[in-house]
Coordinates of N, CA and C in Angstrom, one line a residue:
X151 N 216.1 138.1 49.7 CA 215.0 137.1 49.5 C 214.2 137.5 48.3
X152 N 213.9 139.0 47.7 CA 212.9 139.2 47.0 C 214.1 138.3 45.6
X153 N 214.8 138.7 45.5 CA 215.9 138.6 44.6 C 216.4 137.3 44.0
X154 N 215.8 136.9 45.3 CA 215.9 134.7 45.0 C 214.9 134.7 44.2
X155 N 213.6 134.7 44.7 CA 212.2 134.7 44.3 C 212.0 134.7 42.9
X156 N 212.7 135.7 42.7 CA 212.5 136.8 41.3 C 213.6 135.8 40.4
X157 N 214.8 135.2 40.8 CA 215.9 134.6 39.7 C 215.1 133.3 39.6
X158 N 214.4 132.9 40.8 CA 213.5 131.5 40.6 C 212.2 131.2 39.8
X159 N 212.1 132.7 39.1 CA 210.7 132.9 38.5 C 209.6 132.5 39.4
X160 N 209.8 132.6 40.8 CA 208.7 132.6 41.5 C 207.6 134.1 41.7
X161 N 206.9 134.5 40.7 CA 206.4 135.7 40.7 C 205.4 135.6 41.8
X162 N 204.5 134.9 42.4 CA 203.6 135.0 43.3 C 204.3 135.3 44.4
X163 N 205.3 134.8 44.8 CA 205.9 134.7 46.2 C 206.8 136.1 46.0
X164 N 207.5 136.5 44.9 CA 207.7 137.5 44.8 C 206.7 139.2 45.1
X165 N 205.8 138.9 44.7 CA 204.8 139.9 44.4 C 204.0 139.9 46.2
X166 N 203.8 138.7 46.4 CA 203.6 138.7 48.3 C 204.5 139.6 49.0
X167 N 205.9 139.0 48.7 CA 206.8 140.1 49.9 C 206.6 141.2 49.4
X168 N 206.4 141.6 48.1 CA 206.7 143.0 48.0 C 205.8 143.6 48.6
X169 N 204.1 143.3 48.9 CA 203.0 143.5 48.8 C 203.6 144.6 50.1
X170 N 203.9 144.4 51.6 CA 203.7 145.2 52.3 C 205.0 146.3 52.3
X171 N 205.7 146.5 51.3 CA 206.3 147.2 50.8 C 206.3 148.3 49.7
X172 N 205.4 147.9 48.8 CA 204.4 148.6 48.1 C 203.2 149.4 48.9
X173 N 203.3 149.8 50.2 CA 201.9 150.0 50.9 C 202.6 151.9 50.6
X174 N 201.6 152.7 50.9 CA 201.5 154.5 50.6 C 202.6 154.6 51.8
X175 N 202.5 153.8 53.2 CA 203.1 154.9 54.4 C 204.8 154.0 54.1
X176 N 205.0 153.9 53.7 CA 206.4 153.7 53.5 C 207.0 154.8 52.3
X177 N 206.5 155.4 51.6 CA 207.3 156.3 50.7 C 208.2 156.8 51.2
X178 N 207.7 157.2 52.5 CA 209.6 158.0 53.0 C 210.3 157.4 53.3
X179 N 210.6 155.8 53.3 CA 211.4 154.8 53.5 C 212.0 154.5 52.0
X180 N 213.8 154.5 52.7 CA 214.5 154.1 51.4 C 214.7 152.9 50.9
X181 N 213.8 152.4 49.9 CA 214.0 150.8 49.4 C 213.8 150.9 48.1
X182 N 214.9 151.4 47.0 CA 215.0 151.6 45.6 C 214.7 150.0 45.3
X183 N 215.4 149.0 45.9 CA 215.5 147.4 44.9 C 213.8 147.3 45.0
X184 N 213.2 147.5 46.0 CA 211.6 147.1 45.6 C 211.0 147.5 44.7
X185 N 211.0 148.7 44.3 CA 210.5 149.3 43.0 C 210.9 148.6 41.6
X186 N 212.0 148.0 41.6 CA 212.6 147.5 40.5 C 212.5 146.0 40.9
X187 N 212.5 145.4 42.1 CA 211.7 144.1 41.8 C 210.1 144.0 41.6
X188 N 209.7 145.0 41.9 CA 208.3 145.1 41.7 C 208.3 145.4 39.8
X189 N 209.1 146.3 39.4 CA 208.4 146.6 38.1 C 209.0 145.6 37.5
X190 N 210.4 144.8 37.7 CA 210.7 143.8 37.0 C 209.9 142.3 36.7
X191 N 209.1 141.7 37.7 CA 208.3 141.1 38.4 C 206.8 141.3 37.2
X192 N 206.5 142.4 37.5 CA 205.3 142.6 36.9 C 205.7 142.5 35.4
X193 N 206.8 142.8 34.6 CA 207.0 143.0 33.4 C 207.0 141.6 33.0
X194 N 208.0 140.8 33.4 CA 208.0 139.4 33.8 C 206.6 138.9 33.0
X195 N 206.0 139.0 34.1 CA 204.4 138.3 34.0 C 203.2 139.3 33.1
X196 N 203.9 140.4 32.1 CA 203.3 141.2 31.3 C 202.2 142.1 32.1
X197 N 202.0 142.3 33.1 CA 200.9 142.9 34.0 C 202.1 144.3 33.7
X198 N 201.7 145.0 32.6 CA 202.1 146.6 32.2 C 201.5 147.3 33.1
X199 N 199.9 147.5 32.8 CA 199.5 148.9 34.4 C 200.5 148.5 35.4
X200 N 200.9 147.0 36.2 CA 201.6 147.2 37.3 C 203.0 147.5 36.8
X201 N 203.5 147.5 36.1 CA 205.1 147.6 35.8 C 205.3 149.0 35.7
X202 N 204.1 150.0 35.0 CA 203.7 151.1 34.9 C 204.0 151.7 35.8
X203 N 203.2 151.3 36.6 CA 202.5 152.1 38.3 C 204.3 152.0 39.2
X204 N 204.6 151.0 39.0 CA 205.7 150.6 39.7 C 207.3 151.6 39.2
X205 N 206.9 151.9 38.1 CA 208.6 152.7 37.7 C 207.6 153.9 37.9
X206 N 206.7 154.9 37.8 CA 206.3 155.7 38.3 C 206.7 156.4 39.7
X207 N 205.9 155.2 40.5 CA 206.1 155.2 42.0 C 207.9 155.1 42.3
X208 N 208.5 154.6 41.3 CA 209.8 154.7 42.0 C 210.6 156.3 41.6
X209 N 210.3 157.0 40.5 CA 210.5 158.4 40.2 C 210.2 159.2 41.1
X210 N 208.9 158.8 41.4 CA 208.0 160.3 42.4 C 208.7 159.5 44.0
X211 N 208.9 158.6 44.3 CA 209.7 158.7 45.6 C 211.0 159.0 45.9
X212 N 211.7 158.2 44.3 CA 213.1 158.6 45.0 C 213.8 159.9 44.6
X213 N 212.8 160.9 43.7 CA 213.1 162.2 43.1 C 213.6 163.1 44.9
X214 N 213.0 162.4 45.6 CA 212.7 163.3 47.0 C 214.1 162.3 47.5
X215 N 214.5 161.6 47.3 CA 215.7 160.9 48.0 C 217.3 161.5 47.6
X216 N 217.1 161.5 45.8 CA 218.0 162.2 45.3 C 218.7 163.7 46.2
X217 N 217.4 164.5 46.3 CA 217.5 165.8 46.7 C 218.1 165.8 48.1
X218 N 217.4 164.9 48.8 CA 217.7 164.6 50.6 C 219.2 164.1 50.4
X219 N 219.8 163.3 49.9 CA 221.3 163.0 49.2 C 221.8 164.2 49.4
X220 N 221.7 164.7 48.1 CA 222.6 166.0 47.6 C 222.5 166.5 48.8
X221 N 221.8 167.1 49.1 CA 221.7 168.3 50.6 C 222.4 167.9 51.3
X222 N 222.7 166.3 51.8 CA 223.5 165.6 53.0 C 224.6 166.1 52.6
X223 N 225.6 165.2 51.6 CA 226.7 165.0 51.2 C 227.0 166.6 51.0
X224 N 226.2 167.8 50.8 CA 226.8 169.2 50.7 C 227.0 169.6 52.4
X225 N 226.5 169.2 53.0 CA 226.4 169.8 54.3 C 227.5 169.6 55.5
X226 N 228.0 170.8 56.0 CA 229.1 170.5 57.2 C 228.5 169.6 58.1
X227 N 227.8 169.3 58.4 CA 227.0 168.4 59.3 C 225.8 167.4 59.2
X228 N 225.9 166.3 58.1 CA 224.8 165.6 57.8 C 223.8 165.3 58.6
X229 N 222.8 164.7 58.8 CA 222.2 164.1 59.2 C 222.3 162.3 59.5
X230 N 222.1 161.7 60.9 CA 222.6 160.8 61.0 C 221.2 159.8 60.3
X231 N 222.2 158.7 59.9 CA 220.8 158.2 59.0 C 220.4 156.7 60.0
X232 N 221.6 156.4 60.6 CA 221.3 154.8 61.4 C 222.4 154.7 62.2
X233 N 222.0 154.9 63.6 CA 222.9 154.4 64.9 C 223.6 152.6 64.8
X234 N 224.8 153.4 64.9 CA 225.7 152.4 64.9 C 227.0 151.8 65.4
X235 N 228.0 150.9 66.1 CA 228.5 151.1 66.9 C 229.6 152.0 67.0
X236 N 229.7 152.5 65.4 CA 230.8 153.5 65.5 C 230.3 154.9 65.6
X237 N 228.7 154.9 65.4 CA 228.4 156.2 65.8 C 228.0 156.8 67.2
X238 N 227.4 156.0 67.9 CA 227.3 155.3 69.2 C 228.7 155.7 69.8
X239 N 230.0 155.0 69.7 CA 231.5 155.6 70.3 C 231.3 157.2 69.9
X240 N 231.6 157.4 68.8 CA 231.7 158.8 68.3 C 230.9 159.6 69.2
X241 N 229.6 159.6 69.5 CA 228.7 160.3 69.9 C 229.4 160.6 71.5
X242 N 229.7 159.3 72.5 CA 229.8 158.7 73.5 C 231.2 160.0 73.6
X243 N 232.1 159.7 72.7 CA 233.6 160.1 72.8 C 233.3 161.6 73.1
X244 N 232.6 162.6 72.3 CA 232.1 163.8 72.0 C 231.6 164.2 73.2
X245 N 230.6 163.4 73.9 CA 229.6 164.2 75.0 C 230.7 163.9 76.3
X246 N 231.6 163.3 76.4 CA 232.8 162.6 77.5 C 233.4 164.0 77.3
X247 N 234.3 164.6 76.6 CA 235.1 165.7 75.9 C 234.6 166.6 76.5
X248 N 233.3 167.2 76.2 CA 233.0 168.8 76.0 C 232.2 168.8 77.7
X249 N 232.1 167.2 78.5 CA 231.7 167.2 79.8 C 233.1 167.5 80.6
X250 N 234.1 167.0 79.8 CA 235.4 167.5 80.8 C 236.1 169.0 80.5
X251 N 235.8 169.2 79.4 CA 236.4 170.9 79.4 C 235.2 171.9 79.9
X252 N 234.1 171.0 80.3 CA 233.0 172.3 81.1 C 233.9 172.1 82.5
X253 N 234.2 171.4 82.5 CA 234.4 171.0 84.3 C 235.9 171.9 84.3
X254 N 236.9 172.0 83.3 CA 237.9 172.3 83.3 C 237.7 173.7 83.1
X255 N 236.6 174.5 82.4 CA 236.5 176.0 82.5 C 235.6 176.2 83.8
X256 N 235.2 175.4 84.9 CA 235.2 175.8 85.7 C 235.7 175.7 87.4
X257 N 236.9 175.2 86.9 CA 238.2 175.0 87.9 C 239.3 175.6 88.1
X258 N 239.9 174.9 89.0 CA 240.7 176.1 88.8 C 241.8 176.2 87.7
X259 N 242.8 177.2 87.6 CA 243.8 177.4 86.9 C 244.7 176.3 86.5
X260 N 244.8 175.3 87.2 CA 245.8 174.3 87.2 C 245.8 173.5 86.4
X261 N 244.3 173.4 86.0 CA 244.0 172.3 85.2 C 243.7 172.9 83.4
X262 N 243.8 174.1 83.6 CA 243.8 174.8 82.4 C 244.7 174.4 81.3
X263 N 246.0 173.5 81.5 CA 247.2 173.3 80.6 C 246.2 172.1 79.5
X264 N 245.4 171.5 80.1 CA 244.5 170.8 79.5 C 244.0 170.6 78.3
X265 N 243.3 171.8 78.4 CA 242.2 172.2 77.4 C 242.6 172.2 75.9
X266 N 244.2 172.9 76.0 CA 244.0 172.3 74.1 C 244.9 170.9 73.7
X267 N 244.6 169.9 74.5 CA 244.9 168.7 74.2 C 243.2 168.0 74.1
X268 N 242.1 168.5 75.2 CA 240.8 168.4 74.9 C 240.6 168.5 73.9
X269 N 240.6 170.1 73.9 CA 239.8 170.8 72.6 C 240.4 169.9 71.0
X270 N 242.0 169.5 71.0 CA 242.1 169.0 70.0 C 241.0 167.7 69.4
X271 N 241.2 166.8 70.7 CA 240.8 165.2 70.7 C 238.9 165.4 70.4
X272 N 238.4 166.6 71.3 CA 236.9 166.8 70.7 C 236.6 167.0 69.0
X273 N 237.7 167.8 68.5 CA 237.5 168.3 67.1 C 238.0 167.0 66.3
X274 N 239.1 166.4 67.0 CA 238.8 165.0 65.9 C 237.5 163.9 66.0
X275 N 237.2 164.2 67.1 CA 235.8 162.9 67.2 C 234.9 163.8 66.7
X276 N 234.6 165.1 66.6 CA 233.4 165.3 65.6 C 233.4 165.1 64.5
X277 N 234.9 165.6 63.9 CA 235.4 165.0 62.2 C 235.1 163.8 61.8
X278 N 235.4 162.7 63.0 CA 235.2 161.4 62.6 C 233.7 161.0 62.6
X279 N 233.0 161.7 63.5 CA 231.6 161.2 63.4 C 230.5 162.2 62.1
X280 N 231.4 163.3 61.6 CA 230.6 163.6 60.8 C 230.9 163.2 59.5
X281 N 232.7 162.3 59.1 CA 232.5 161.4 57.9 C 231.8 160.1 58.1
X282 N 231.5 159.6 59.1 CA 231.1 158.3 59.2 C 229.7 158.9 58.9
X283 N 228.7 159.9 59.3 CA 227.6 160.2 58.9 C 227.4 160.4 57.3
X284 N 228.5 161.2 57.0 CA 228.7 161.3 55.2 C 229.0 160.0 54.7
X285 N 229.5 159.5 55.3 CA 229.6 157.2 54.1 C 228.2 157.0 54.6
X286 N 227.3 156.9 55.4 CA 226.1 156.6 55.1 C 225.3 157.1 53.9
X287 N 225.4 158.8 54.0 CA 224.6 159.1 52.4 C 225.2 158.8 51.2
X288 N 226.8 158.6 51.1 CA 227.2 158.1 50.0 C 227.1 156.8 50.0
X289 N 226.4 155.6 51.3 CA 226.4 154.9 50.4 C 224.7 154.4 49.8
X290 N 224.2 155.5 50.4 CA 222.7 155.3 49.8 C 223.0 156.4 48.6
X291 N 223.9 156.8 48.0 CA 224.0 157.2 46.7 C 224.2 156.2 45.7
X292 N 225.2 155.7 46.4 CA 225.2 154.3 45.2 C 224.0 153.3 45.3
X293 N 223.6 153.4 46.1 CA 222.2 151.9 46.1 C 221.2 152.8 45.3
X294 N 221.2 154.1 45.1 CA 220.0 154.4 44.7 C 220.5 154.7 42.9
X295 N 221.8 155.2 42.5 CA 222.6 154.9 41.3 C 222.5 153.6 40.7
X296 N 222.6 152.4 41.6 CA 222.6 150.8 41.1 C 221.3 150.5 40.7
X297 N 220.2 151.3 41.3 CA 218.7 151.1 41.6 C 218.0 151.7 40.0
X298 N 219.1 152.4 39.7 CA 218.0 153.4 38.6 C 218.8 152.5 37.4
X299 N 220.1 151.9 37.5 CA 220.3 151.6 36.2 C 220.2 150.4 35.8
X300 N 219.6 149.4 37.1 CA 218.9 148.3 36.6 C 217.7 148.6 36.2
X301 N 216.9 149.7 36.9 CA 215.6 149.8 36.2 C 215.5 150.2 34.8
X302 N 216.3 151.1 34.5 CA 216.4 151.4 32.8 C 216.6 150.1 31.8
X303 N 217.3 149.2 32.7 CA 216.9 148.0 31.6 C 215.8 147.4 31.6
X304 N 214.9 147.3 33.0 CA 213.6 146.9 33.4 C 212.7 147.8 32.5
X305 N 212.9 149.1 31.9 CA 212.3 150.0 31.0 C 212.2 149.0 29.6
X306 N 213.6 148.6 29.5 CA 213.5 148.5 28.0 C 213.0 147.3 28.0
X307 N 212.9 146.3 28.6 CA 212.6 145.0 28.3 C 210.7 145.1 28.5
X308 N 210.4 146.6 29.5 CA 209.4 146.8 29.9 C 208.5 147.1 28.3
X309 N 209.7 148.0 27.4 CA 209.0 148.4 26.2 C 209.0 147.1 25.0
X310 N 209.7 146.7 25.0 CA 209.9 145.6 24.2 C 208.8 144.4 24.4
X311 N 208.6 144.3 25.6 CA 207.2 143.2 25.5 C 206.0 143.6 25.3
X312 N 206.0 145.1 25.8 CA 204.4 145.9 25.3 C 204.6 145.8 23.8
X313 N 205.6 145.8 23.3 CA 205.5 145.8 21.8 C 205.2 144.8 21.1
X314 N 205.8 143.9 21.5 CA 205.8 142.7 21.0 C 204.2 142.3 21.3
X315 N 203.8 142.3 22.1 CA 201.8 142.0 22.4 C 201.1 142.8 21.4
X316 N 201.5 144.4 21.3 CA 200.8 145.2 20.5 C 200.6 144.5 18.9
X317 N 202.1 143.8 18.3 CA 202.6 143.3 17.1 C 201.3 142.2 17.0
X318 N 201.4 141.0 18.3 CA 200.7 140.0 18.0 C 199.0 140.6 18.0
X319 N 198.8 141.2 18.4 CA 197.3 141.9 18.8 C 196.9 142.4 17.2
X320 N 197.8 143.4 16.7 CA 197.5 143.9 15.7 C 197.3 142.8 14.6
X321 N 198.1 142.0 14.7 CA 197.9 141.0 13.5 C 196.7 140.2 13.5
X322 N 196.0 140.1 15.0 CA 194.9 139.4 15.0 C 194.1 140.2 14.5
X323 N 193.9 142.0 14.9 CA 193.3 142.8 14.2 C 192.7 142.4 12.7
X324 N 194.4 142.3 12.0 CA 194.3 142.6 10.7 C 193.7 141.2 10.0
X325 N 193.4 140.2 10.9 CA 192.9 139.0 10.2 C 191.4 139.3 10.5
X326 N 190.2 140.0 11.0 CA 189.5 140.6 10.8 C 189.0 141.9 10.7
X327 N 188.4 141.9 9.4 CA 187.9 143.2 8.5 C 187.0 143.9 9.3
X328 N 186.4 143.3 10.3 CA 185.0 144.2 11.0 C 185.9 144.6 12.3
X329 N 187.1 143.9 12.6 CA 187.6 144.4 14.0 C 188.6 145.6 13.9
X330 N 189.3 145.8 12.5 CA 190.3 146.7 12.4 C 189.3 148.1 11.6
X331 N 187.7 148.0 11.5 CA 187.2 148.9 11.2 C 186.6 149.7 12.8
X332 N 186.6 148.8 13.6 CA 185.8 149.2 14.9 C 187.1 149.8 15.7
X333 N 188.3 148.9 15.2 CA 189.2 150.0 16.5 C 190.1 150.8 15.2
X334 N 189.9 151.1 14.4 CA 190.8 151.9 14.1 C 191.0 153.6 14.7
X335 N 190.0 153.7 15.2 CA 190.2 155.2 15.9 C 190.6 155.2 17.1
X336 N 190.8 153.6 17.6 CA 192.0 153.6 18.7 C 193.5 153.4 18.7
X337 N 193.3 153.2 17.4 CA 195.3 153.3 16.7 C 195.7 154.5 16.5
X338 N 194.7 155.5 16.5 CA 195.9 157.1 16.1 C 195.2 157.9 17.6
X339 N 195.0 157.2 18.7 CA 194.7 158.3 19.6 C 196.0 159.3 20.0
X340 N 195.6 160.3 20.4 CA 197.0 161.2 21.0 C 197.4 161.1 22.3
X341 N 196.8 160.4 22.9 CA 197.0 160.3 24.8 C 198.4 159.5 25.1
X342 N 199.2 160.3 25.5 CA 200.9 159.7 25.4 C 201.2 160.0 26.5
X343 N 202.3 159.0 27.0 CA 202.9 159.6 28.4 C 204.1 159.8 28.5
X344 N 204.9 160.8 28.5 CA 206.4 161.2 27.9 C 207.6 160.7 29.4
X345 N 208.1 159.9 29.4 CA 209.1 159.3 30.3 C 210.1 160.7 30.9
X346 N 210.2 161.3 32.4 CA 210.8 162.6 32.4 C 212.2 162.4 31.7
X347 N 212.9 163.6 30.9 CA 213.9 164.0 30.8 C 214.5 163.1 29.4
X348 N 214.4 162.0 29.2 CA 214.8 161.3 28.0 C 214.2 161.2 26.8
X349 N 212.6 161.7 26.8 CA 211.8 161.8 25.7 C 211.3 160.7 25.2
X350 N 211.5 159.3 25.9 CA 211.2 158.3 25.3 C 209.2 158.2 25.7
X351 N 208.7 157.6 24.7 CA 207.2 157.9 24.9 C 206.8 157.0 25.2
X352 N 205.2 156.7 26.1 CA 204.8 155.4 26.4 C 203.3 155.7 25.5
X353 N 202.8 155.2 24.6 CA 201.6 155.4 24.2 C 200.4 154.5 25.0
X354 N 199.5 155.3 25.4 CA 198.6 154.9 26.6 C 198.0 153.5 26.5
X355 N 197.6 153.3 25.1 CA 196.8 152.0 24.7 C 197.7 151.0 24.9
X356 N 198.7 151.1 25.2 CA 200.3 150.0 25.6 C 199.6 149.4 26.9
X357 N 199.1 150.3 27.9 CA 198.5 150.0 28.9 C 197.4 149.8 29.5
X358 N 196.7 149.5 28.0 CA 194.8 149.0 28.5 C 195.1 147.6 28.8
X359 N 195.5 147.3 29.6 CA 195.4 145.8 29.9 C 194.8 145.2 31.4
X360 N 194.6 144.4 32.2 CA 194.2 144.1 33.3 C 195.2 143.3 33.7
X361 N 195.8 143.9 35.3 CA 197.0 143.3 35.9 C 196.1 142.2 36.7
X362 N 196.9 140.7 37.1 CA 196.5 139.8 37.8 C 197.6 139.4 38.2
X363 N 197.8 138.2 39.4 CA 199.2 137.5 39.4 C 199.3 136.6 38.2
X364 N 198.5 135.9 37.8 CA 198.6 134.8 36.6 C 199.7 136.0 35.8
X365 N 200.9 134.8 35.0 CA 200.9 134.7 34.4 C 200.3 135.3 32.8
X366 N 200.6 136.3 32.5 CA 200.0 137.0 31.0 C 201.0 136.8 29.8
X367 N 202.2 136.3 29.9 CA 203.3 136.3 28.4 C 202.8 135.1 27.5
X368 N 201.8 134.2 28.0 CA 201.7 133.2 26.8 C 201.4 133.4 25.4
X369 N 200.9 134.9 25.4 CA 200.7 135.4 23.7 C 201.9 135.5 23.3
X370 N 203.2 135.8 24.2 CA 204.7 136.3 23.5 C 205.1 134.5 23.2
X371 N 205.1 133.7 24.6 CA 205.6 132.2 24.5 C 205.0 131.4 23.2
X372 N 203.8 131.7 22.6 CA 203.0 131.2 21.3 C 204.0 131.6 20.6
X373 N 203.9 133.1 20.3 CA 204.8 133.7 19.3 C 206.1 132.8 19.0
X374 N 207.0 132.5 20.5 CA 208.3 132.0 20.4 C 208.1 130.6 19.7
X375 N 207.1 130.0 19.9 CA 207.1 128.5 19.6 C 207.1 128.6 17.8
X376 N 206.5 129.4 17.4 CA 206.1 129.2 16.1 C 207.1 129.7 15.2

């Protein structure tokens, strides 16, 4: 749904659903596309603090998902992430098994020929239930893989439109002499915000702007017209 919204250029109705998805108590919840329909969305409609706030918030949550991954996919025994009918049998098959070889180590002898036709059939239904538990984390490896490398283009198109406003801004600057004397000590400030691990830079003044739902690109759509 958010995904219609968003190809329909409906940014309000977009920015609605996301709203209770964007809330603090959901961070431990895995939902990489929101963060990238959210920063996409806001980039969209030039509201940078939010596009900002938005690829931020998707770093500092899913840094902790990444990690919770790895750990899974390393581990003899993942963690189940969502009951399901094949994990439900699996489970079902397992607790059936290890109820009939209790019963069978405490009977008599006769029934003993048993046990390693049990013990086999138990060791394959835990195998099976603990790769069905590993395709869950691998496939929240790829949704969170698909998630980061649409956002890197949500980056660039993110940097390209702050640029492009800074361009038209500046020029308005430079067409008055009393305004490029009053801000020039806000063109060489040092306050940067370095993007982790790739070095690419965000300069802070990119982001003095005020987020709204309206619509903010009509300084770039001028630009295009002319």
């Amino acid at each position: 749904v958010l995904w219609a919204h968003l190809r329909k250029r409906d940014y309000a109705k977009t920015k609605g659903e996301l709203a209770t998805l964007e809330l603090d108590v959901l961070n431990d919840k895995f939902y990489p596309e929101a963060y990238v329909i959210s920063a996409m969305s806001s980039t969209m409609l030039c509201q940078f603090v939010n596009a900002k706030e938005a690829l931020n918030r998707f770093i500092k949550v899913n840094v902790k998902w990444v990690d919770r991954i790895s750990r899974n996919l390393k581990s003899e025994n993942p963690e189940l992430i969502i009951s399901s009918f094949f994990t439900r049998n699996n489970q079902k098959s397992i607790n059936t098994l290890e109820s009939e070889l209790e019963t069978i180590a405490s009977s008599v002898e006769s029934l003993a020929s048993y046990r390693p036709s049990l013990e086999s059939r138990l060791s394959h239904a835990k195998m099976s239930f603990i790769k069905e538990k590993r395709n869950q984390w691998k496939l929240r490896e790829k949704l969170l893989e698909s998630a980061l490398y649409k956002m890197k283009f949500v980056r660039i198109e993110l940097l390209s439109r702050m640029r492009a406003v800074k361009e038209k801004e500046d020029q308005k600057i430079s067409a008055n002499t009393d305004a490029v004397s009053n801000l020039s000590a806000a063109n060489v400030r040092t306050n940067q915000m370095a993007f982790p691990q790739d070095g690419i830079i965000w300069g802070d003044d990119l982001f003095n702007m005020t987020a709204s739902v309206e619509d903010k690109c009509e300084i770039l759509k001028k630009k295009r017209l002319k």
